[in-house]
Amino acid sequence: MTDEAWDQAAKHYDDEELMALVTQIGLINAFNRMNVMTRQPGGEYVAGSLH
């Protein structure tokens, strides 16, 4: 993330929210990498299918 992007995000979120956002992005990235390693296809979920 560039300094400019961080500064823009900081206009909308406080430090705690920025940390949560960065943590969530990292977690999603980790899950995506695990799916690639295990060759799990993505994009099969259909909204409302679990009801």
GROMACS .gro file of C-alpha atoms in nm:
model
   51
    1MET     CA    1   0.000   0.000   0.000
    2THR     CA    2   0.137   0.338  -0.090
    3ASP     CA    3   0.158   0.624   0.155
    4GLU     CA    4  -0.102   0.809  -0.050
    5ALA     CA    5  -0.346   0.517  -0.030
    6TRP     CA    6  -0.286   0.490   0.346
    7ASP     CA    7  -0.347   0.862   0.393
    8GLN     CA    8  -0.671   0.839   0.197
    9ALA     CA    9  -0.789   0.543   0.407
   10ALA     CA   10  -0.692   0.726   0.726
   11LYS     CA   11  -0.936   1.003   0.634
   12HIS     CA   12  -1.222   0.754   0.673
   13TYR     CA   13  -1.099   0.513   0.943
   14ASP     CA   14  -0.928   0.552   1.280
   15ASP     CA   15  -0.616   0.353   1.374
   16GLU     CA   16  -0.811   0.061   1.524
   17GLU     CA   17  -1.031   0.032   1.215
   18LEU     CA   18  -0.730   0.052   0.983
   19MET     CA   19  -0.563  -0.233   1.175
   20ALA     CA   20  -0.881  -0.442   1.146
   21LEU     CA   21  -0.899  -0.368   0.773
   22VAL     CA   22  -0.534  -0.464   0.715
   23THR     CA   23  -0.583  -0.780   0.924
   24GLN     CA   24  -0.891  -0.882   0.724
   25ILE     CA   25  -0.710  -0.822   0.394
   26GLY     CA   26  -0.420  -1.037   0.515
   27LEU     CA   27  -0.656  -1.315   0.629
   28ILE     CA   28  -0.844  -1.316   0.298
   29ASN     CA   29  -0.512  -1.326   0.113
   30ALA     CA   30  -0.398  -1.623   0.324
   31PHE     CA   31  -0.722  -1.813   0.253
   32ASN     CA   32  -0.690  -1.740  -0.118
   33ARG     CA   33  -0.332  -1.869  -0.120
   34MET     CA   34  -0.439  -2.187   0.064
   35ASN     CA   35  -0.713  -2.240  -0.195
   36VAL     CA   36  -0.457  -2.209  -0.473
   37MET     CA   37  -0.221  -2.456  -0.302
   38THR     CA   38  -0.499  -2.710  -0.252
   39ARG     CA   39  -0.649  -2.638  -0.595
   40GLN     CA   40  -0.987  -2.544  -0.453
   41PRO     CA   41  -1.206  -2.365  -0.706
   42GLY     CA   42  -1.354  -2.033  -0.604
   43GLY     CA   43  -1.675  -1.863  -0.699
   44GLU     CA   44  -1.925  -2.145  -0.651
   45TYR     CA   45  -2.131  -1.975  -0.378
   46VAL     CA   46  -2.476  -1.854  -0.483
   47ALA     CA   47  -2.627  -1.584  -0.264
   48GLY     CA   48  -2.924  -1.713  -0.065
   49SER     CA   49  -2.842  -2.079  -0.127
   50LEU     CA   50  -2.789  -2.154   0.243
   51HIS     CA   51  -3.143  -2.060   0.350
   0.00000   0.00000   0.00000
